[in-house]
Amino acid sequence: MDMRSLAQTERVRQGWLSGFSQAVPIWLGYVSVGFAYGVLAQKAGLSALNTILMSVIVYAGSAQLIAVGLFAAGASAASIILTTLVVNLRHLLMSAALSPHLKKWTKRQLAAFAFELTDETFVLHSSRVGRGDLLSTETFAINLSSQCAWVLGSWLGFEIGRASCRERV
């Protein structure tokens, strides 16, 4: 490996480490709120697979909590989808606020960024933009690790909810 490749590898590694360290406070919140979502999803009758898939595919805490409540109340699929869409319209504003700073990014990078943008990561990225610091490696480390924390919390909550049901039987 030449010196340029080593330097590039080190920059990427440092970017991931920096992103992880910036995201730790988000992880703490996401594991705990994801845990609550997982318990509620289990109590509402969602399967473990559906609970986790919602955290992977939807990845929107407020929408997921509302959807679980609507599901438990027997709401129609159309009502659940429309409600979660309306709740998450704020993401358009957040993405629009950051888009001028992402002009050099590829469409694939923009799509991944938009998918994993949450209220908490938006605040963190907004402060980073103010410092002129929106490097893609750090950004994706923050976003991806935060989603992993959410999924972990969801899974833990589901499993603890299921275990507590077994103990009562």
PDB file of C-alpha atoms in Angstrom:
ATOM      1  CA  MET A   1       0.000   0.000   0.000  1.00  0.00           C
ATOM      2  CA  ASP A   2       1.353   3.413  -0.886  1.00  0.00           C
ATOM      3  CA  MET A   3       1.434   6.427   1.436  1.00  0.00           C
ATOM      4  CA  ARG A   4      -1.590   8.053  -0.203  1.00  0.00           C
ATOM      5  CA  SER A   5      -3.709   4.938   0.347  1.00  0.00           C
ATOM      6  CA  LEU A   6      -2.546   4.671   3.953  1.00  0.00           C
ATOM      7  CA  ALA A   7      -3.385   8.318   4.571  1.00  0.00           C
ATOM      8  CA  GLN A   8      -6.829   7.867   3.007  1.00  0.00           C
ATOM      9  CA  THR A   9      -7.495   4.747   5.101  1.00  0.00           C
ATOM     10  CA  GLU A  10      -6.466   6.611   8.248  1.00  0.00           C
ATOM     11  CA  ARG A  11      -8.790   9.548   7.393  1.00  0.00           C
ATOM     12  CA  VAL A  12     -11.696   7.142   6.917  1.00  0.00           C
ATOM     13  CA  ARG A  13     -10.925   5.364  10.197  1.00  0.00           C
ATOM     14  CA  GLN A  14     -10.679   8.672  12.054  1.00  0.00           C
ATOM     15  CA  GLY A  15     -13.959   9.804  10.465  1.00  0.00           C
ATOM     16  CA  TRP A  16     -15.780   6.702  11.696  1.00  0.00           C
ATOM     17  CA  LEU A  17     -14.314   7.021  15.189  1.00  0.00           C
ATOM     18  CA  SER A  18     -15.199  10.708  15.356  1.00  0.00           C
ATOM     19  CA  GLY A  19     -18.728  10.018  14.133  1.00  0.00           C
ATOM     20  CA  PHE A  20     -19.197   7.245  16.690  1.00  0.00           C
ATOM     21  CA  SER A  21     -17.994   9.446  19.545  1.00  0.00           C
ATOM     22  CA  GLN A  22     -20.335  12.268  18.507  1.00  0.00           C
ATOM     23  CA  ALA A  23     -23.282   9.850  18.322  1.00  0.00           C
ATOM     24  CA  VAL A  24     -22.937   8.265  21.787  1.00  0.00           C
ATOM     25  CA  PRO A  25     -25.534  10.584  23.403  1.00  0.00           C
ATOM     26  CA  ILE A  26     -27.955   9.750  20.591  1.00  0.00           C
ATOM     27  CA  TRP A  27     -27.362   6.021  21.099  1.00  0.00           C
ATOM     28  CA  LEU A  28     -28.268   6.293  24.773  1.00  0.00           C
ATOM     29  CA  GLY A  29     -31.586   7.909  23.929  1.00  0.00           C
ATOM     30  CA  TYR A  30     -32.336   5.601  21.024  1.00  0.00           C
ATOM     31  CA  VAL A  31     -31.706   2.397  22.934  1.00  0.00           C
ATOM     32  CA  SER A  32     -34.085   3.480  25.699  1.00  0.00           C
ATOM     33  CA  VAL A  33     -36.878   4.858  23.465  1.00  0.00           C
ATOM     34  CA  GLY A  34     -36.388   1.961  21.023  1.00  0.00           C
ATOM     35  CA  PHE A  35     -36.776  -0.348  24.020  1.00  0.00           C
ATOM     36  CA  ALA A  36     -40.143   1.266  24.845  1.00  0.00           C
ATOM     37  CA  TYR A  37     -41.225   0.891  21.205  1.00  0.00           C
ATOM     38  CA  GLY A  38     -40.196  -2.785  21.220  1.00  0.00           C
ATOM     39  CA  VAL A  39     -42.205  -3.513  24.368  1.00  0.00           C
ATOM     40  CA  LEU A  40     -45.262  -1.702  22.988  1.00  0.00           C
ATOM     41  CA  ALA A  41     -44.957  -3.480  19.637  1.00  0.00           C
ATOM     42  CA  GLN A  42     -44.794  -6.863  21.363  1.00  0.00           C
ATOM     43  CA  LYS A  43     -47.792  -6.002  23.561  1.00  0.00           C
ATOM     44  CA  ALA A  44     -49.743  -4.843  20.478  1.00  0.00           C
ATOM     45  CA  GLY A  45     -49.223  -8.228  18.846  1.00  0.00           C
ATOM     46  CA  LEU A  46     -46.551  -7.474  16.278  1.00  0.00           C
ATOM     47  CA  SER A  47     -44.140 -10.284  15.554  1.00  0.00           C
ATOM     48  CA  ALA A  48     -40.448  -9.946  16.327  1.00  0.00           C
ATOM     49  CA  LEU A  49     -39.729  -9.808  12.593  1.00  0.00           C
ATOM     50  CA  ASN A  50     -42.264  -7.029  11.966  1.00  0.00           C
ATOM     51  CA  THR A  51     -41.048  -5.074  14.985  1.00  0.00           C
ATOM     52  CA  ILE A  52     -37.435  -5.183  13.823  1.00  0.00           C
ATOM     53  CA  LEU A  53     -38.278  -4.607  10.155  1.00  0.00           C
ATOM     54  CA  MET A  54     -40.211  -1.484  11.107  1.00  0.00           C
ATOM     55  CA  SER A  55     -37.117  -0.196  12.910  1.00  0.00           C
ATOM     56  CA  VAL A  56     -34.918  -1.009   9.918  1.00  0.00           C
ATOM     57  CA  ILE A  57     -37.235   0.185   7.129  1.00  0.00           C
ATOM     58  CA  VAL A  58     -39.338   2.938   8.703  1.00  0.00           C
ATOM     59  CA  TYR A  59     -36.783   4.135  11.300  1.00  0.00           C
ATOM     60  CA  ALA A  60     -38.894   6.968  12.663  1.00  0.00           C
ATOM     61  CA  GLY A  61     -39.510   6.708  16.387  1.00  0.00           C
ATOM     62  CA  SER A  62     -42.568   8.930  16.668  1.00  0.00           C
ATOM     63  CA  ALA A  63     -44.151   7.339  13.612  1.00  0.00           C
ATOM     64  CA  GLN A  64     -43.402   3.846  14.883  1.00  0.00           C
ATOM     65  CA  LEU A  65     -44.901   4.584  18.307  1.00  0.00           C
ATOM     66  CA  ILE A  66     -48.015   6.065  16.696  1.00  0.00           C
ATOM     67  CA  ALA A  67     -48.281   3.159  14.233  1.00  0.00           C
ATOM     68  CA  VAL A  68     -48.109   0.598  17.055  1.00  0.00           C
ATOM     69  CA  GLY A  69     -50.871   2.419  18.920  1.00  0.00           C
ATOM     70  CA  LEU A  70     -53.037   2.560  15.818  1.00  0.00           C
ATOM     71  CA  PHE A  71     -52.330  -1.100  15.090  1.00  0.00           C
ATOM     72  CA  ALA A  72     -53.337  -2.056  18.634  1.00  0.00           C
ATOM     73  CA  ALA A  73     -56.546  -0.019  18.235  1.00  0.00           C
ATOM     74  CA  GLY A  74     -57.408  -1.903  15.036  1.00  0.00           C
ATOM     75  CA  ALA A  75     -56.934   1.025  12.642  1.00  0.00           C
ATOM     76  CA  SER A  76     -56.805   0.326   8.922  1.00  0.00           C
ATOM     77  CA  ALA A  77     -53.511   0.047   7.091  1.00  0.00           C
ATOM     78  CA  ALA A  78     -54.372   3.183   5.100  1.00  0.00           C
ATOM     79  CA  SER A  79     -54.929   5.166   8.328  1.00  0.00           C
ATOM     80  CA  ILE A  80     -51.628   3.993   9.763  1.00  0.00           C
ATOM     81  CA  ILE A  81     -49.704   4.816   6.581  1.00  0.00           C
ATOM     82  CA  LEU A  82     -51.321   8.244   6.151  1.00  0.00           C
ATOM     83  CA  THR A  83     -50.777   9.173   9.798  1.00  0.00           C
ATOM     84  CA  THR A  84     -47.104   8.181   9.756  1.00  0.00           C
ATOM     85  CA  LEU A  85     -46.622  10.086   6.493  1.00  0.00           C
ATOM     86  CA  VAL A  86     -48.057  13.268   7.988  1.00  0.00           C
ATOM     87  CA  VAL A  87     -46.031  12.876  11.190  1.00  0.00           C
ATOM     88  CA  ASN A  88     -42.819  12.558   9.180  1.00  0.00           C
ATOM     89  CA  LEU A  89     -43.334  15.458   6.764  1.00  0.00           C
ATOM     90  CA  ARG A  90     -40.938  17.465   8.942  1.00  0.00           C
ATOM     91  CA  HIS A  91     -38.116  15.397   7.446  1.00  0.00           C
ATOM     92  CA  LEU A  92     -38.593  17.282   4.173  1.00  0.00           C
ATOM     93  CA  LEU A  93     -37.812  20.538   5.972  1.00  0.00           C
ATOM     94  CA  MET A  94     -34.796  19.072   7.738  1.00  0.00           C
ATOM     95  CA  SER A  95     -33.405  17.669   4.491  1.00  0.00           C
ATOM     96  CA  ALA A  96     -34.024  20.951   2.688  1.00  0.00           C
ATOM     97  CA  ALA A  97     -32.149  22.857   5.398  1.00  0.00           C
ATOM     98  CA  LEU A  98     -29.061  20.690   4.977  1.00  0.00           C
ATOM     99  CA  SER A  99     -29.187  20.180   1.201  1.00  0.00           C
ATOM    100  CA  PRO A 100     -27.131  23.278   0.249  1.00  0.00           C
ATOM    101  CA  HIS A 101     -24.213  21.764   2.173  1.00  0.00           C
ATOM    102  CA  LEU A 102     -24.413  18.418   0.369  1.00  0.00           C
ATOM    103  CA  LYS A 103     -24.008  19.557  -3.236  1.00  0.00           C
ATOM    104  CA  LYS A 104     -20.821  17.539  -3.775  1.00  0.00           C
ATOM    105  CA  TRP A 105     -22.399  14.291  -2.608  1.00  0.00           C
ATOM    106  CA  THR A 106     -23.501  11.559  -5.022  1.00  0.00           C
ATOM    107  CA  LYS A 107     -27.161  10.623  -5.386  1.00  0.00           C
ATOM    108  CA  ARG A 108     -26.489   7.368  -3.557  1.00  0.00           C
ATOM    109  CA  GLN A 109     -24.927   9.254  -0.637  1.00  0.00           C
ATOM    110  CA  LEU A 110     -27.849  11.686  -0.550  1.00  0.00           C
ATOM    111  CA  ALA A 111     -30.386   8.855  -0.535  1.00  0.00           C
ATOM    112  CA  ALA A 112     -28.607   7.072   2.326  1.00  0.00           C
ATOM    113  CA  PHE A 113     -28.311  10.343   4.246  1.00  0.00           C
ATOM    114  CA  ALA A 114     -31.996  11.206   3.790  1.00  0.00           C
ATOM    115  CA  PHE A 115     -33.101   7.719   4.836  1.00  0.00           C
ATOM    116  CA  GLU A 116     -31.225   7.845   8.129  1.00  0.00           C
ATOM    117  CA  LEU A 117     -31.878  11.482   9.026  1.00  0.00           C
ATOM    118  CA  THR A 118     -33.715  11.851  12.336  1.00  0.00           C
ATOM    119  CA  ASP A 119     -34.517  14.791  14.583  1.00  0.00           C
ATOM    120  CA  GLU A 120     -31.494  14.098  16.763  1.00  0.00           C
ATOM    121  CA  THR A 121     -29.026  13.493  13.938  1.00  0.00           C
ATOM    122  CA  PHE A 122     -30.355  16.602  12.177  1.00  0.00           C
ATOM    123  CA  VAL A 123     -29.457  18.721  15.210  1.00  0.00           C
ATOM    124  CA  LEU A 124     -25.986  17.207  15.356  1.00  0.00           C
ATOM    125  CA  HIS A 125     -25.429  17.635  11.607  1.00  0.00           C
ATOM    126  CA  SER A 126     -26.732  21.223  11.724  1.00  0.00           C
ATOM    127  CA  SER A 127     -24.127  22.123  14.329  1.00  0.00           C
ATOM    128  CA  ARG A 128     -21.445  20.408  12.262  1.00  0.00           C
ATOM    129  CA  VAL A 129     -22.508  22.353   9.143  1.00  0.00           C
ATOM    130  CA  GLY A 130     -22.111  25.579  11.107  1.00  0.00           C
ATOM    131  CA  ARG A 131     -18.469  24.625  11.623  1.00  0.00           C
ATOM    132  CA  GLY A 132     -18.082  23.700   7.939  1.00  0.00           C
ATOM    133  CA  ASP A 133     -17.706  20.071   8.961  1.00  0.00           C
ATOM    134  CA  LEU A 134     -20.054  17.741   7.099  1.00  0.00           C
ATOM    135  CA  LEU A 135     -17.641  15.044   5.973  1.00  0.00           C
ATOM    136  CA  SER A 136     -19.448  12.034   4.584  1.00  0.00           C
ATOM    137  CA  THR A 137     -17.552   9.444   6.641  1.00  0.00           C
ATOM    138  CA  GLU A 138     -18.401  11.082   9.974  1.00  0.00           C
ATOM    139  CA  THR A 139     -21.950  11.756   8.838  1.00  0.00           C
ATOM    140  CA  PHE A 140     -22.577   8.140   7.909  1.00  0.00           C
ATOM    141  CA  ALA A 141     -20.926   6.917  11.107  1.00  0.00           C
ATOM    142  CA  ILE A 142     -23.349   9.066  13.102  1.00  0.00           C
ATOM    143  CA  ASN A 143     -26.395   8.043  11.086  1.00  0.00           C
ATOM    144  CA  LEU A 144     -25.697   4.342  10.719  1.00  0.00           C
ATOM    145  CA  SER A 145     -24.605   3.789  14.299  1.00  0.00           C
ATOM    146  CA  SER A 146     -27.647   5.702  15.559  1.00  0.00           C
ATOM    147  CA  GLN A 147     -29.965   3.499  13.533  1.00  0.00           C
ATOM    148  CA  CYS A 148     -28.191   0.412  14.885  1.00  0.00           C
ATOM    149  CA  ALA A 149     -28.807   1.699  18.422  1.00  0.00           C
ATOM    150  CA  TRP A 150     -32.505   2.166  17.592  1.00  0.00           C
ATOM    151  CA  VAL A 151     -32.795  -1.345  16.155  1.00  0.00           C
ATOM    152  CA  LEU A 152     -30.942  -2.810  19.150  1.00  0.00           C
ATOM    153  CA  GLY A 153     -33.282  -1.021  21.564  1.00  0.00           C
ATOM    154  CA  SER A 154     -36.318  -2.212  19.597  1.00  0.00           C
ATOM    155  CA  TRP A 155     -35.137  -5.798  19.691  1.00  0.00           C
ATOM    156  CA  LEU A 156     -34.268  -5.667  23.404  1.00  0.00           C
ATOM    157  CA  GLY A 157     -37.665  -4.176  24.220  1.00  0.00           C
ATOM    158  CA  PHE A 158     -39.479  -6.814  22.207  1.00  0.00           C
ATOM    159  CA  GLU A 159     -37.560  -9.629  23.876  1.00  0.00           C
ATOM    160  CA  ILE A 160     -38.014  -8.250  27.393  1.00  0.00           C
ATOM    161  CA  GLY A 161     -41.716  -7.707  26.667  1.00  0.00           C
ATOM    162  CA  ARG A 162     -42.035 -11.279  25.477  1.00  0.00           C
ATOM    163  CA  ALA A 163     -40.121 -12.601  28.501  1.00  0.00           C
ATOM    164  CA  SER A 164     -42.357 -10.655  30.902  1.00  0.00           C
ATOM    165  CA  CYS A 165     -45.442 -12.219  29.276  1.00  0.00           C
ATOM    166  CA  ARG A 166     -43.985 -15.717  29.803  1.00  0.00           C
ATOM    167  CA  GLU A 167     -43.275 -15.016  33.476  1.00  0.00           C
ATOM    168  CA  ARG A 168     -46.910 -14.055  34.134  1.00  0.00           C
ATOM    169  CA  VAL A 169     -48.231 -17.269  32.602  1.00  0.00           C
TER     170      VAL A 169
END
